[in-house]
PDB file of C-alpha atoms in Angstrom:
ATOM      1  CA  UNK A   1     107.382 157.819  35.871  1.00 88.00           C
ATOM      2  CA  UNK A   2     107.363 154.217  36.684  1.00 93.00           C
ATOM      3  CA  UNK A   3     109.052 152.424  39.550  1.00 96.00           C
ATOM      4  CA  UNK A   4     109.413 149.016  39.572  1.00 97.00           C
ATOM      5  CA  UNK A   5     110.357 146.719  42.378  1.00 97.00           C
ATOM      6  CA  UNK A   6     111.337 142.948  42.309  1.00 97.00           C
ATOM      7  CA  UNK A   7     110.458 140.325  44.680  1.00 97.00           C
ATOM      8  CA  UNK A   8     111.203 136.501  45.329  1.00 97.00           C
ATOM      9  CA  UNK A   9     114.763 136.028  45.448  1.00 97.00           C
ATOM     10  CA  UNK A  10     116.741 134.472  48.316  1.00 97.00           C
ATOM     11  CA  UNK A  11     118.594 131.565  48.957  1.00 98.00           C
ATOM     12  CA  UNK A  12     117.547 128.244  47.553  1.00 98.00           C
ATOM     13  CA  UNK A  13     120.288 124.655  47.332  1.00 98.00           C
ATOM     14  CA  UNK A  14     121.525 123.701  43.842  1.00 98.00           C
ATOM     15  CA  UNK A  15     118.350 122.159  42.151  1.00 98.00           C
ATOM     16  CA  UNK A  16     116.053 124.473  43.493  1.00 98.00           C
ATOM     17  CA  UNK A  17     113.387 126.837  42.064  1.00 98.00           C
ATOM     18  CA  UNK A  18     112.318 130.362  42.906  1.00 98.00           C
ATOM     19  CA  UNK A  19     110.033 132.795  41.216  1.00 98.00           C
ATOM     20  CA  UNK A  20     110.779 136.113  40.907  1.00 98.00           C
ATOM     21  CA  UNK A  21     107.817 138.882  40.297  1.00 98.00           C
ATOM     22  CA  UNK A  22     108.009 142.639  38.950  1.00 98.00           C
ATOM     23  CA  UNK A  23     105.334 144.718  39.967  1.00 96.00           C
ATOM     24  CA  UNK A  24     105.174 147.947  38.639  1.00 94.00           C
ATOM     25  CA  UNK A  25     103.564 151.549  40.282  1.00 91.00           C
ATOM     26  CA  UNK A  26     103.101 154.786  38.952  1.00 91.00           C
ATOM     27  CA  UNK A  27     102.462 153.811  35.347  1.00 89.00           C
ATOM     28  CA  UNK A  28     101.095 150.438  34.321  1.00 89.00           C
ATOM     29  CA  UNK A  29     102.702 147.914  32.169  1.00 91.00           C
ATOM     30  CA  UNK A  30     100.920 148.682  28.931  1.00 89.00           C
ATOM     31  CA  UNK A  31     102.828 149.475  25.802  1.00 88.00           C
ATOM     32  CA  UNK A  32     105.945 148.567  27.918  1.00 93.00           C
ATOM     33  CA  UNK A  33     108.056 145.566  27.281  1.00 95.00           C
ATOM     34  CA  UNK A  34     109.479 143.663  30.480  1.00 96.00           C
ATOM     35  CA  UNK A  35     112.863 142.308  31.010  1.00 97.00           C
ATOM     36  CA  UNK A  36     114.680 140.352  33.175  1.00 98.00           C
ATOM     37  CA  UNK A  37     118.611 140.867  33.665  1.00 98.00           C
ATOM     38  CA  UNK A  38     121.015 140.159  36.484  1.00 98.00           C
ATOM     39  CA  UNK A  39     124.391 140.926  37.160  1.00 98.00           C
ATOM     40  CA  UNK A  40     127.475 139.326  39.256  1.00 95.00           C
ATOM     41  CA  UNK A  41     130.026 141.542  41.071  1.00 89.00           C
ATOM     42  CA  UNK A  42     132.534 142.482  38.232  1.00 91.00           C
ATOM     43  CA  UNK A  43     130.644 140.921  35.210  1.00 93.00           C
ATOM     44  CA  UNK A  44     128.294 143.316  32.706  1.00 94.00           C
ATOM     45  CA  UNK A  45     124.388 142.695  33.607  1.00 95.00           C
ATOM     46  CA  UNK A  46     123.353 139.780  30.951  1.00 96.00           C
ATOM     47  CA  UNK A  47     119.928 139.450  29.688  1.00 97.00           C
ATOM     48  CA  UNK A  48     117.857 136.426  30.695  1.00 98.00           C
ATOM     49  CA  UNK A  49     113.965 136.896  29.501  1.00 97.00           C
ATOM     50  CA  UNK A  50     111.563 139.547  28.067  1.00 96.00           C
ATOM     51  CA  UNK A  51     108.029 139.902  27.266  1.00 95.00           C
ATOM     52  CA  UNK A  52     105.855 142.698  25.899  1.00 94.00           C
ATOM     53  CA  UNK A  53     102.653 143.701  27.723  1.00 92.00           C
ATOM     54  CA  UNK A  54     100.453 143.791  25.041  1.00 89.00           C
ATOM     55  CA  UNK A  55     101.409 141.012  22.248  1.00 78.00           C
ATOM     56  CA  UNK A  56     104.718 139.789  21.212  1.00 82.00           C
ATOM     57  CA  UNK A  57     107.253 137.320  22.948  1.00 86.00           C
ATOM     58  CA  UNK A  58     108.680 135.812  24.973  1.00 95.00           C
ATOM     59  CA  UNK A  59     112.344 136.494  24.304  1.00 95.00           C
ATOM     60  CA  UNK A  60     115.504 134.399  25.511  1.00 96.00           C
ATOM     61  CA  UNK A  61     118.844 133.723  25.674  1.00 93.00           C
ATOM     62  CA  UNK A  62     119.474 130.831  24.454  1.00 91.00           C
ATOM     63  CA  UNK A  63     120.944 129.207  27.499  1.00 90.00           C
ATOM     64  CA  UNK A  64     118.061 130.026  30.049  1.00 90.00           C
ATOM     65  CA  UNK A  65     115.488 129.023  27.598  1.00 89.00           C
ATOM     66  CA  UNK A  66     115.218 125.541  29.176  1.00 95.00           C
ATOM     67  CA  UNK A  67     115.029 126.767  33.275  1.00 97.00           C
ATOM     68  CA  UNK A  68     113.842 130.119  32.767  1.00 98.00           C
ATOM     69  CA  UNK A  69     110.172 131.232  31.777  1.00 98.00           C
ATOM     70  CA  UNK A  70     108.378 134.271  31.704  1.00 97.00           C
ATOM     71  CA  UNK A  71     105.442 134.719  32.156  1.00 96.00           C
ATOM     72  CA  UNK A  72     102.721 137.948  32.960  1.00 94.00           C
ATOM     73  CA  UNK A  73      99.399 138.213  35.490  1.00 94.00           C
ATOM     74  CA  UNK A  74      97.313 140.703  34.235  1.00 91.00           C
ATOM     75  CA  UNK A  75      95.027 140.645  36.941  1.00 91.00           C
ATOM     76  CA  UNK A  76      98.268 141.362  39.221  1.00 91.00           C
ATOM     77  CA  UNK A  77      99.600 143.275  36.861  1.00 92.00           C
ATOM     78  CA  UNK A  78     103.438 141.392  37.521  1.00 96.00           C
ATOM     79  CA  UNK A  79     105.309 140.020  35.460  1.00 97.00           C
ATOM     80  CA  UNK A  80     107.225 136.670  36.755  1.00 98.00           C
ATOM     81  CA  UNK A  81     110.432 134.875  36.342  1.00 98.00           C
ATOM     82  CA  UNK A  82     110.499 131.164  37.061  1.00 98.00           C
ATOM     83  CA  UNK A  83     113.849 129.666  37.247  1.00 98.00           C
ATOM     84  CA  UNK A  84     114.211 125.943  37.564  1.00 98.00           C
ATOM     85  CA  UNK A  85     117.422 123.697  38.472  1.00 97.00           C
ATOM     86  CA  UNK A  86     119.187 126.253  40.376  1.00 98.00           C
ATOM     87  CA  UNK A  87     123.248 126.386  40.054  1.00 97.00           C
ATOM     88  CA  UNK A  88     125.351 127.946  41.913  1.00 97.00           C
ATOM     89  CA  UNK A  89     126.489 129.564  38.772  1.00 96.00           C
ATOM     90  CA  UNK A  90     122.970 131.092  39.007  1.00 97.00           C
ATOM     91  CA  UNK A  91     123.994 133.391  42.194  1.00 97.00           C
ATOM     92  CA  UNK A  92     123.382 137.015  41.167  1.00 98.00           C
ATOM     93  CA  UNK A  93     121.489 140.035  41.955  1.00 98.00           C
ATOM     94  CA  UNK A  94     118.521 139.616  39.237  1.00 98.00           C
ATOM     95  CA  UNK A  95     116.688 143.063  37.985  1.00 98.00           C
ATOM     96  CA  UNK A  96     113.241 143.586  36.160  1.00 98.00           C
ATOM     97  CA  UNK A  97     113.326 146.298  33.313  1.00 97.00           C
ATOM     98  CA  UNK A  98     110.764 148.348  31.569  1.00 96.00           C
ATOM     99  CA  UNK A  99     110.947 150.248  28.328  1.00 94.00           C
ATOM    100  CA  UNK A 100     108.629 151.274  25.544  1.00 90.00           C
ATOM    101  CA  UNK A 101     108.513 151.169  21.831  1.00 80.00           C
ATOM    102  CA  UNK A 102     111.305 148.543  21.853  1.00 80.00           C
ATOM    103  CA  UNK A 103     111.696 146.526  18.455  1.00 81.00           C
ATOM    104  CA  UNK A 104     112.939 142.759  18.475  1.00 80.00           C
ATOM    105  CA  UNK A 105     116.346 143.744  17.818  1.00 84.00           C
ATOM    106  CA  UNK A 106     116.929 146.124  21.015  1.00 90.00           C
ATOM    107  CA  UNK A 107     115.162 143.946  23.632  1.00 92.00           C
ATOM    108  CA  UNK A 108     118.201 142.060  24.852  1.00 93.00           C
ATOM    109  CA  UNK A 109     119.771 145.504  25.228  1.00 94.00           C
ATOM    110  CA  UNK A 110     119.934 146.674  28.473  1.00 94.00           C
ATOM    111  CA  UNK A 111     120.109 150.604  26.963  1.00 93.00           C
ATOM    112  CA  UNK A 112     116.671 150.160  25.548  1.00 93.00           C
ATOM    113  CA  UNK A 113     114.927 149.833  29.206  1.00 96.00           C
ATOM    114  CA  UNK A 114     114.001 153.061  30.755  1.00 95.00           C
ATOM    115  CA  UNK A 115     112.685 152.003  34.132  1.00 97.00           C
ATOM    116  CA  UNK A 116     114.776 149.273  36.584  1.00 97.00           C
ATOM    117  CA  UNK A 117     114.335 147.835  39.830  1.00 97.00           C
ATOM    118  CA  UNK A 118     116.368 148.022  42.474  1.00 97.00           C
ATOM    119  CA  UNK A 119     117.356 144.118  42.351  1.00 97.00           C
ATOM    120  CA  UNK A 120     116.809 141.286  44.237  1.00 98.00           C
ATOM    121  CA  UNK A 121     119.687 139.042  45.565  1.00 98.00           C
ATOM    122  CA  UNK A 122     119.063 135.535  44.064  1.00 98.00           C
ATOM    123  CA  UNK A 123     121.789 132.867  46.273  1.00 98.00           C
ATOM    124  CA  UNK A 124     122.149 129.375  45.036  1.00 98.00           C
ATOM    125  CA  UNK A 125     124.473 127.454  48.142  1.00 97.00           C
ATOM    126  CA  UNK A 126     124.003 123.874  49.858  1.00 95.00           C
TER     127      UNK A 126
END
């Protein structure tokens, strides 16, 4: 069993950065590929960023691919989202993601992760 938790949100003005990390306990990352999703109140959770462990990506959508990066610490063992120029459009609770044995074509589907975090509120206000 692995348990994940996120860490870094908060509230940050339009413009702003924050980086988010994913730690993982009870099983490490290995074999496992990482994603980062979030979600507004009455919208489906969209996919932002993925990496695997061991080899292979990043992944993005398209739109984030210029703020957003992913990025892993081995020694830490997190994996980290940095998100640059901050909109209010950005203003969702974001979630880290594990799953194993995903191929390319499943990784920006939120049924392929096994494993979630309980979310962390990311606020972008003046």
């Amino acid at each position: 069993q692995m348990r994940l938790v996120e860490s870094g949100g908060g509230l940050v003005q339009p413009g702003g950065s924050l980086r988010l990390s994913c730690a993982a306990s009870g099983r490490s990352f290995a074999n496992f590929a990482i994603g980062w999703f979030r979600q507004t109140p009455g919208k489906e959770r969209e996919f932002l960023a993925a990496t695997r462990w061991t080899g292979g990506g990043p992944y993005y959508t398209d739109s984030m691919k210029a703020r957003f990066t992913i990025s892993k610490d081995r020694a830490q063992g997190t994996v980290h989202l940095q998100m640059n120029s901050l909109t209010p459009e950005d203003t969702a609770v974001y979630y880290c993601a594990a799953g194993s044995g995903l191929i390319v074509g499943r990784i920006r589907s939120e049924d392929a992760y096994t494993y979630w975090g309980q979310g962390t509120q990311v606020t972008v206000s003046s």
